[in-house]
PDB file of C-alpha atoms in Angstrom:
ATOM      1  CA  UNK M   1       0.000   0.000   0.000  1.00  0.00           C
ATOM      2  CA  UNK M   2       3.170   2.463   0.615  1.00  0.00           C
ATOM      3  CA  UNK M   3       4.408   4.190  -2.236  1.00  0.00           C
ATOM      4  CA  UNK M   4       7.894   3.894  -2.040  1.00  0.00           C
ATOM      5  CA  UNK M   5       9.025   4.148  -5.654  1.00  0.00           C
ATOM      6  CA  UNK M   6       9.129   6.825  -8.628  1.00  0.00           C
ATOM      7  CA  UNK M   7       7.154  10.359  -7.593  1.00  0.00           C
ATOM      8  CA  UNK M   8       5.139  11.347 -10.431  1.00  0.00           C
ATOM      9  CA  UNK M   9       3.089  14.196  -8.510  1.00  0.00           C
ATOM     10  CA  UNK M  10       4.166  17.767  -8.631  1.00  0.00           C
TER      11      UNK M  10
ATOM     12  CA  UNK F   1      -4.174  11.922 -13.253  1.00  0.00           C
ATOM     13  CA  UNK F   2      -7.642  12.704 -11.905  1.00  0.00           C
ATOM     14  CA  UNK F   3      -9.929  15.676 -11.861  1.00  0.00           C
ATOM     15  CA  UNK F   4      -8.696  16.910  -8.164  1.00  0.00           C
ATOM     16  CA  UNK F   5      -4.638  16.583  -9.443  1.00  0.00           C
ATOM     17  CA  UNK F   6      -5.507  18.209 -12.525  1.00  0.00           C
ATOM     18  CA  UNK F   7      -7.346  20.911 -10.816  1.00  0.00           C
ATOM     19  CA  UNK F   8      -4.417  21.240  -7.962  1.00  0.00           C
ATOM     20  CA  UNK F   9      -1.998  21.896 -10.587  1.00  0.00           C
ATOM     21  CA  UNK F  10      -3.425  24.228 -12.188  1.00  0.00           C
ATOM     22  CA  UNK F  11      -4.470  26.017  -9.453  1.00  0.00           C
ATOM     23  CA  UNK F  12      -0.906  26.698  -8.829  1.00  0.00           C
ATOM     24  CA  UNK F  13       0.073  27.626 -12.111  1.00  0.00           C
ATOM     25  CA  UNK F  14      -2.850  30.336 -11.734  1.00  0.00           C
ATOM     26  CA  UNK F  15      -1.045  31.498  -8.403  1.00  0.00           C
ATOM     27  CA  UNK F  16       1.857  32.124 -10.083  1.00  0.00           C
ATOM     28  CA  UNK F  17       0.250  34.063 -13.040  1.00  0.00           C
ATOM     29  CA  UNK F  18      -2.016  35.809 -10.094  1.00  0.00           C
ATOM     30  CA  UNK F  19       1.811  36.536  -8.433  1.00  0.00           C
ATOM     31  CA  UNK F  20       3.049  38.332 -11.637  1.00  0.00           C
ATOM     32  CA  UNK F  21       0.300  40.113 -12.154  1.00  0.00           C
ATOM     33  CA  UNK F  22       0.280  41.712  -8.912  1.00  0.00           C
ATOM     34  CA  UNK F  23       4.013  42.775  -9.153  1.00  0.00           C
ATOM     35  CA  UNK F  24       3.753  44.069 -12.901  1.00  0.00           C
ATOM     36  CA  UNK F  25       0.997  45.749 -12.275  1.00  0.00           C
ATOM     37  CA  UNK F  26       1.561  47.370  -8.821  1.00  0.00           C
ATOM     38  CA  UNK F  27       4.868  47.692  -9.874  1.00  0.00           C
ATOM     39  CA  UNK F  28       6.110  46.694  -6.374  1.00  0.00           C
ATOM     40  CA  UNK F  29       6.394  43.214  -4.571  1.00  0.00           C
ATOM     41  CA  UNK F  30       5.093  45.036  -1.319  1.00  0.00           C
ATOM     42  CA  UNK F  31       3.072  42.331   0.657  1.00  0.00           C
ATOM     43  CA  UNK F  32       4.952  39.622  -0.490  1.00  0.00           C
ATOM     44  CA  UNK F  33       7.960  37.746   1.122  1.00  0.00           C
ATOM     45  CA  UNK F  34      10.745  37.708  -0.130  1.00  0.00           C
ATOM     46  CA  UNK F  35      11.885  34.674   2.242  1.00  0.00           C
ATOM     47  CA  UNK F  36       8.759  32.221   1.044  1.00  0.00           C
ATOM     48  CA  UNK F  37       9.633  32.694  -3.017  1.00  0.00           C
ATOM     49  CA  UNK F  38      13.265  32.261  -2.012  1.00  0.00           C
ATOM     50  CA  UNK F  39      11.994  28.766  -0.313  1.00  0.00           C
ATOM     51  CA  UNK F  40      10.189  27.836  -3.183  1.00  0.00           C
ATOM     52  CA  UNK F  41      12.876  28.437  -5.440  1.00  0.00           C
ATOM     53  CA  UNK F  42      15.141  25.982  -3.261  1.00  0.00           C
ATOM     54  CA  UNK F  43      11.809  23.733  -2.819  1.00  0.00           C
ATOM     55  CA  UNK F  44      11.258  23.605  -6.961  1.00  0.00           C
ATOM     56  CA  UNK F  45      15.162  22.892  -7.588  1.00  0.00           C
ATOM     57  CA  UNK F  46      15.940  20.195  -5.532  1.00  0.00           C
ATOM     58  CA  UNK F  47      12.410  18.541  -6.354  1.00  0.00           C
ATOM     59  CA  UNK F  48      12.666  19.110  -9.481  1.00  0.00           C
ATOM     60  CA  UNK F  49      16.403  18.698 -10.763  1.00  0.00           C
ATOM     61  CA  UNK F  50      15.025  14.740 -11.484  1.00  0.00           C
ATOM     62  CA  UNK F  51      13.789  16.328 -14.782  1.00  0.00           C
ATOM     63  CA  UNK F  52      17.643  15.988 -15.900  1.00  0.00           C
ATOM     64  CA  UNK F  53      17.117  12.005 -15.450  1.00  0.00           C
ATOM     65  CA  UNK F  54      13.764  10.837 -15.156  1.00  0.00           C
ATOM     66  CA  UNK F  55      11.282  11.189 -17.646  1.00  0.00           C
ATOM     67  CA  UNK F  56       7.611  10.757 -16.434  1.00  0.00           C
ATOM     68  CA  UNK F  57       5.910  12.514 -19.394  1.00  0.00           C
ATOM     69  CA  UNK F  58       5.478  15.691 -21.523  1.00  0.00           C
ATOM     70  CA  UNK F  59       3.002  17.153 -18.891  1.00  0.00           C
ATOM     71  CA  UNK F  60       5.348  16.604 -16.055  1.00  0.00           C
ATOM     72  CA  UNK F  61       8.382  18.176 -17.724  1.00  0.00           C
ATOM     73  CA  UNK F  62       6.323  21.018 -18.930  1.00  0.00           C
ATOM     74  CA  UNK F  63       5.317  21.849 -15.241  1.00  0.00           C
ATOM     75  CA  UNK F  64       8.144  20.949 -13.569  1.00  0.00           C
ATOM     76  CA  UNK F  65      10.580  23.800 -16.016  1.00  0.00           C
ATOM     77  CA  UNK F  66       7.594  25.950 -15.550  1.00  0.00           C
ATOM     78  CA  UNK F  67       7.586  25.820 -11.771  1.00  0.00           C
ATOM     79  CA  UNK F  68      11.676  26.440 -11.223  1.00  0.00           C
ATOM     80  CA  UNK F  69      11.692  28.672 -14.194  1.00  0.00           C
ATOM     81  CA  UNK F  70       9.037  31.171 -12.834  1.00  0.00           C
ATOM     82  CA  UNK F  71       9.588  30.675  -9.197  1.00  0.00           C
ATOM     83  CA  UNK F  72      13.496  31.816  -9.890  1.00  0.00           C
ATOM     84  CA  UNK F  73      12.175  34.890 -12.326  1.00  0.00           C
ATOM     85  CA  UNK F  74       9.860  35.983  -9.279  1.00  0.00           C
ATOM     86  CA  UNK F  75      12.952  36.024  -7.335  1.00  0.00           C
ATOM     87  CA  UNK F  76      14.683  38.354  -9.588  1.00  0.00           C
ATOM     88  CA  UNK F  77      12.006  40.528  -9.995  1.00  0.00           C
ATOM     89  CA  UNK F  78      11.817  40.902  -6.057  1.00  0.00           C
ATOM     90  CA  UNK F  79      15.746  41.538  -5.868  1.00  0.00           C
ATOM     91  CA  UNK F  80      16.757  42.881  -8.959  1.00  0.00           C
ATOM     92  CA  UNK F  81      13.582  44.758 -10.734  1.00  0.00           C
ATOM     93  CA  UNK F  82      11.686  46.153  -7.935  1.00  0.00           C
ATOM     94  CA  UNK F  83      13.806  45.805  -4.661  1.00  0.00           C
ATOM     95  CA  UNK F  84      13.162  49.136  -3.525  1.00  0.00           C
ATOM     96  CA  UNK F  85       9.878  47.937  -2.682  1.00  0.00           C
ATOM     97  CA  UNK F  86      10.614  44.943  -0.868  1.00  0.00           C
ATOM     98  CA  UNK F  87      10.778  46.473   3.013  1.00  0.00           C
ATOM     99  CA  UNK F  88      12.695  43.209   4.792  1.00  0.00           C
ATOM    100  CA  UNK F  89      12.327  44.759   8.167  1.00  0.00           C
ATOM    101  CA  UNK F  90       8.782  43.588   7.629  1.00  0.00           C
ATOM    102  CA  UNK F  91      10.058  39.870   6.117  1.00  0.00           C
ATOM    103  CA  UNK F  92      11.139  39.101   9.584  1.00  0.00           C
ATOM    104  CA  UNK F  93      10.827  34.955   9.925  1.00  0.00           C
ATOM    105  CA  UNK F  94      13.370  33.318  11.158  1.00  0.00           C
ATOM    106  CA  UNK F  95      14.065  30.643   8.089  1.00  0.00           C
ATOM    107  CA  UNK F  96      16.818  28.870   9.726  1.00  0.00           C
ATOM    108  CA  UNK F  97      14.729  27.627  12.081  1.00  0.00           C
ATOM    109  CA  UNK F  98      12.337  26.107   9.100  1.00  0.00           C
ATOM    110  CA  UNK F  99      15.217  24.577   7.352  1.00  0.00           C
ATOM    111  CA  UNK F 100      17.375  23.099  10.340  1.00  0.00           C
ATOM    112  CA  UNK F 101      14.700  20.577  11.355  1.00  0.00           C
ATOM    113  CA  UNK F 102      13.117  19.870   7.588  1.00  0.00           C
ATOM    114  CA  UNK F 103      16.991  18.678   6.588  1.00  0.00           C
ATOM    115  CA  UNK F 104      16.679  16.444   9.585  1.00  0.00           C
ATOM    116  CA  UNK F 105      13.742  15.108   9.064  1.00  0.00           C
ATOM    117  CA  UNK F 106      14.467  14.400   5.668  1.00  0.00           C
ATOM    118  CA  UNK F 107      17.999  12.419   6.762  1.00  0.00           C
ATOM    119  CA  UNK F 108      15.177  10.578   9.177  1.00  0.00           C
ATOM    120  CA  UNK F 109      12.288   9.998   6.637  1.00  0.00           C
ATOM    121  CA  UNK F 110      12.896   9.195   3.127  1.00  0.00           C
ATOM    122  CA  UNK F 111      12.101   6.122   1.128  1.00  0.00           C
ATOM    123  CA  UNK F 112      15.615   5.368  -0.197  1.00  0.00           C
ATOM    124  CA  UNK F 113      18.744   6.987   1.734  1.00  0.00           C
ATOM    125  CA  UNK F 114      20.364   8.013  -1.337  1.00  0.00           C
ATOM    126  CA  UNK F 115      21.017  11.819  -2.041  1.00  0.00           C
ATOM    127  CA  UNK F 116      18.252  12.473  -5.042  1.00  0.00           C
ATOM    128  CA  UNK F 117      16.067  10.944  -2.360  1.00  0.00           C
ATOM    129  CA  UNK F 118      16.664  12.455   0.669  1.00  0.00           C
ATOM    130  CA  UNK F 119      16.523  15.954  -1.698  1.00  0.00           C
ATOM    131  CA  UNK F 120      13.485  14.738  -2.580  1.00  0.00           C
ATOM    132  CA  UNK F 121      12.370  14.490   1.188  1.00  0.00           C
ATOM    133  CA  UNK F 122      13.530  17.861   2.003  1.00  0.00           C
ATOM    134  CA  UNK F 123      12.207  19.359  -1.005  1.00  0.00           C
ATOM    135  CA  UNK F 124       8.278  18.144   0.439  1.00  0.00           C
ATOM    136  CA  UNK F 125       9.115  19.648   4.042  1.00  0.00           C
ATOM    137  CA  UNK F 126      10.317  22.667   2.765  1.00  0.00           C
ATOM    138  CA  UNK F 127       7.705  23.150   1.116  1.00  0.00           C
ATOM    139  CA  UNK F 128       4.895  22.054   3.875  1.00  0.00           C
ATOM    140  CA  UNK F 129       6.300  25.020   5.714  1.00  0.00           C
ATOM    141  CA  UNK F 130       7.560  27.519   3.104  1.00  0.00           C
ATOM    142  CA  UNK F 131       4.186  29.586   2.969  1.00  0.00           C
ATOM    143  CA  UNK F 132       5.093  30.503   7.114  1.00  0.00           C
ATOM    144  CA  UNK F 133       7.138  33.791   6.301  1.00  0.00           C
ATOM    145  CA  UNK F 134       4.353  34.986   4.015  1.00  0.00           C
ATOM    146  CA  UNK F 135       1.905  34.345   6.469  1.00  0.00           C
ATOM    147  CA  UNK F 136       3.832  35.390   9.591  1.00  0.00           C
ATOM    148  CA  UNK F 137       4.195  38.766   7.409  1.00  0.00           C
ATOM    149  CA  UNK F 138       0.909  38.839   7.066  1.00  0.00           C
ATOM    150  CA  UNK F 139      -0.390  38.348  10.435  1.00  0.00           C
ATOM    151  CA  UNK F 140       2.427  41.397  11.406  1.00  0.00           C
ATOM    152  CA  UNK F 141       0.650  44.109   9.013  1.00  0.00           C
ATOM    153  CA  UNK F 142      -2.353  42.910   9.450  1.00  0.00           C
ATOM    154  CA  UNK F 143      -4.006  43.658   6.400  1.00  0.00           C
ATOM    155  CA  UNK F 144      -2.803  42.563   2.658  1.00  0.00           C
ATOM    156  CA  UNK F 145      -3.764  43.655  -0.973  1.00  0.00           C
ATOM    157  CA  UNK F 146      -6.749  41.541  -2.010  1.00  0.00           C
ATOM    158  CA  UNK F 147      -4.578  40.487  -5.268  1.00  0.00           C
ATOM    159  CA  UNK F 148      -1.963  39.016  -2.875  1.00  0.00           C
ATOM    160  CA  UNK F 149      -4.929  37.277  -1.025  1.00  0.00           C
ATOM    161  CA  UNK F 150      -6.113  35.628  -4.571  1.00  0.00           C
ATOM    162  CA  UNK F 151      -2.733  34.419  -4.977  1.00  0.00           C
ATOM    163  CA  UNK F 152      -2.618  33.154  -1.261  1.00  0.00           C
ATOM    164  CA  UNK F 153      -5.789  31.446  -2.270  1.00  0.00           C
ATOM    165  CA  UNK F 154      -4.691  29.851  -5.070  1.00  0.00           C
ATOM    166  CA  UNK F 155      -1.677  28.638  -3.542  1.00  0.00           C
ATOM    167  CA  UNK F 156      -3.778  27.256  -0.850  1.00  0.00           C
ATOM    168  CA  UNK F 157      -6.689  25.483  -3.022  1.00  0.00           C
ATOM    169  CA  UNK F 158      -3.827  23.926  -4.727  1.00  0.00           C
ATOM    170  CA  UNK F 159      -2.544  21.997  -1.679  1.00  0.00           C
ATOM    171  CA  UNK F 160      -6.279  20.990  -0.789  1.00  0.00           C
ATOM    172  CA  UNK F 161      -6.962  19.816  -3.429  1.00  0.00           C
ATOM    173  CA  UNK F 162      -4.375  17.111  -3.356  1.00  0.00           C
ATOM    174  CA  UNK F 163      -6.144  16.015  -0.325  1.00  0.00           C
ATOM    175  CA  UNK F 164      -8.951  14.638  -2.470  1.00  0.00           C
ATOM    176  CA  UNK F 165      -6.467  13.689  -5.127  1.00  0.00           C
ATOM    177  CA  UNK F 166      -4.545  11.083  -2.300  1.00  0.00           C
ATOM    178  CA  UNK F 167      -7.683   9.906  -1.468  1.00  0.00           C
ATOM    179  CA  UNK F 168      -8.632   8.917  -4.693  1.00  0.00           C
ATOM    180  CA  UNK F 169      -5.593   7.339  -5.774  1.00  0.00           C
ATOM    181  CA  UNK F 170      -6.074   5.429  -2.518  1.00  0.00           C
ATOM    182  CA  UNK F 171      -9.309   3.814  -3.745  1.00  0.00           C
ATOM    183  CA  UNK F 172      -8.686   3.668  -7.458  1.00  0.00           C
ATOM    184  CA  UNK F 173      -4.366   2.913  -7.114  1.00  0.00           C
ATOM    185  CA  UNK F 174      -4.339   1.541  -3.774  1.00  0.00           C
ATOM    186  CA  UNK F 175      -1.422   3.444  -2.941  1.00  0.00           C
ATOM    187  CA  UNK F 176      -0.416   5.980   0.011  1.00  0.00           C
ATOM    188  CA  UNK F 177       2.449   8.090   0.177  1.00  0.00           C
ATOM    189  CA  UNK F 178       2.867   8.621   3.343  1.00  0.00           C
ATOM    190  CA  UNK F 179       5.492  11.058   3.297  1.00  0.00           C
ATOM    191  CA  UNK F 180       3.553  13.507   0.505  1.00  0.00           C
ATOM    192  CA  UNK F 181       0.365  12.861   2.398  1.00  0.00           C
ATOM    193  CA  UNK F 182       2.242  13.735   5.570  1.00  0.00           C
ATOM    194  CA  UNK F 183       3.402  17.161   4.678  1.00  0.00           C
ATOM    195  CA  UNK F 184       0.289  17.635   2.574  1.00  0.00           C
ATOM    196  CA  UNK F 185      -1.788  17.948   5.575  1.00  0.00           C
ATOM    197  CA  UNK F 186       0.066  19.970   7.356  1.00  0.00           C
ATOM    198  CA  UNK F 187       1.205  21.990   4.532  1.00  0.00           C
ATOM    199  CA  UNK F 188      -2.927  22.743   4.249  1.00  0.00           C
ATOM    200  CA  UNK F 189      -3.952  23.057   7.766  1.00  0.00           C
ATOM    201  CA  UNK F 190      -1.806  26.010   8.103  1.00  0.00           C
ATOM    202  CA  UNK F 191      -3.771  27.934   5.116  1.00  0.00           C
ATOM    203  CA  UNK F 192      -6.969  27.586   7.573  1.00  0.00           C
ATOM    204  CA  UNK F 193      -7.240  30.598   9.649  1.00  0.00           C
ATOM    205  CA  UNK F 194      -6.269  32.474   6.106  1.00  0.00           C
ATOM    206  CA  UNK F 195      -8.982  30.468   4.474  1.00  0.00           C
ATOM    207  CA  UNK F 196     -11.341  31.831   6.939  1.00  0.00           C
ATOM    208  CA  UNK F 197     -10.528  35.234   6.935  1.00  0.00           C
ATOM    209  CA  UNK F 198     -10.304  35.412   3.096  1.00  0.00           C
ATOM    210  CA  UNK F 199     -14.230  33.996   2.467  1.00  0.00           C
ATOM    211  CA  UNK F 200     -15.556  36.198   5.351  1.00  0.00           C
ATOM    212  CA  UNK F 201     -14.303  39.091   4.125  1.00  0.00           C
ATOM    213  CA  UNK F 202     -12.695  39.112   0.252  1.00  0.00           C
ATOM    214  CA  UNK F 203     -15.149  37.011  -1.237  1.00  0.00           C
ATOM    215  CA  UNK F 204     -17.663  39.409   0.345  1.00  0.00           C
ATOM    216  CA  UNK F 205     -15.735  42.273  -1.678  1.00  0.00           C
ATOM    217  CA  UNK F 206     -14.236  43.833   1.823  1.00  0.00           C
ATOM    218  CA  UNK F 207     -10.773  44.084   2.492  1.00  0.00           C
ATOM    219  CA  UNK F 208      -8.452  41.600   3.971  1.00  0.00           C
ATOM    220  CA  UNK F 209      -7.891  42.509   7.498  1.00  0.00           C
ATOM    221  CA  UNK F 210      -7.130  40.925  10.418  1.00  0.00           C
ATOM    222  CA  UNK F 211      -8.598  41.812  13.800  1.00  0.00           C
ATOM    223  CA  UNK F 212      -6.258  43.631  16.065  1.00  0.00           C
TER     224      UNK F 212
END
């Protein structure tokens, strides 16, 4: 459920 | 991307354009602190800087030039352009005290303890608490243009509306980041009492002041 990888949000 | 990302974004672009308007057309950056745009400028670089190796998409890149580009030009125009009226003896905040304890808690929290990581970390904190000197100005003069309120506004709807965007990507991606989401809430909850003031009295066409 954590997301831990790649940040794709500004 | 979902209606309450897309919305958040560009929601902040609009604060920007809303920022720029107010200082070409006033021809003066009073009201606004220096010390928060120089935050965001660190906050949009080291966030940012990933564009150099990671490639999410065209919409991402776009933003993500647009956001360091403009927040550095801001900065100019506040030092360079129309510094005589920028009064720091009003800009008072201590930032040191902001950026001590976010570098910390990014060594501390951070999904991967790698430098691009750990900037990334810091980046989030910083920003969570890089609207403080412009508020903390605020609450010292008591009163603000209502164009610098708008752009407060903006700034603000853009974090809340992540809120909902989290939420969403919760239920349709099943994933939380805890460390955005963290921030995030904070980062809003500290646009409240301006939230208040601002649809009690500038949506109601008065002017933005706060009680003695």
């Amino acid at each position: 459920v954590w997301k831990v990888e790649g940040h794709d949000e500004l | 991307m979902n209606l309450f990302r897309l919305f958040g974004d560009l929601s902040h672009l609009a604060s920007i354009f809303i920022l720029l308007h107010k200082i070409r057309t006033t021809r003066s950056c009073r009201g606004i602190s220096f010390k928060t745009q120089a935050l965001y400028v660190a906050v949009f670089v080291s966030r940012y800087l990933d564009i150099l190796w990671e490639w999410v998409s065209l919409y991402n890149f776009v933003m993500k030039v647009f956001f360091i580009a403009s927040s550095c030009f801001i900065l100019y125009l506040m030092k360079m352009k129309y510094r005589p009226t920028h009064d720091p003896s009003i800009d008072t905040f201590r930032v040191e005290f902001l950026v001590g304890p976010c570098a910390l808690l990014a060594l501390i929290f951070n999904y991967k303890f790698t430098f691009t990581e750990v900037l990334w970390s810091l980046s989030i904190f910083l920003e969570s608490l890089a609207i403080l000197p412009q508020l903390f100005m605020l609450q010292r003069t008591g009163e603000a243009e209502t164009i610098t309120t708008h752009y407060l506004a903006a700034l603000g709807a853009y974090r809340a509306l992540y809120i909902p965007n989290w939420i969403y990507r919760y239920f349709s991606e099943g994933v939380v980041d805890p460390i955005a989401v963290t921030a995030g809430l904070v980062q809003t909850a500290l646009y409240a009492d301006f939230f208040y003031v601002y649809f009690t009295t500038v949506i109601q066409g008065q002017k933005f002041e706060l009680p003695a």
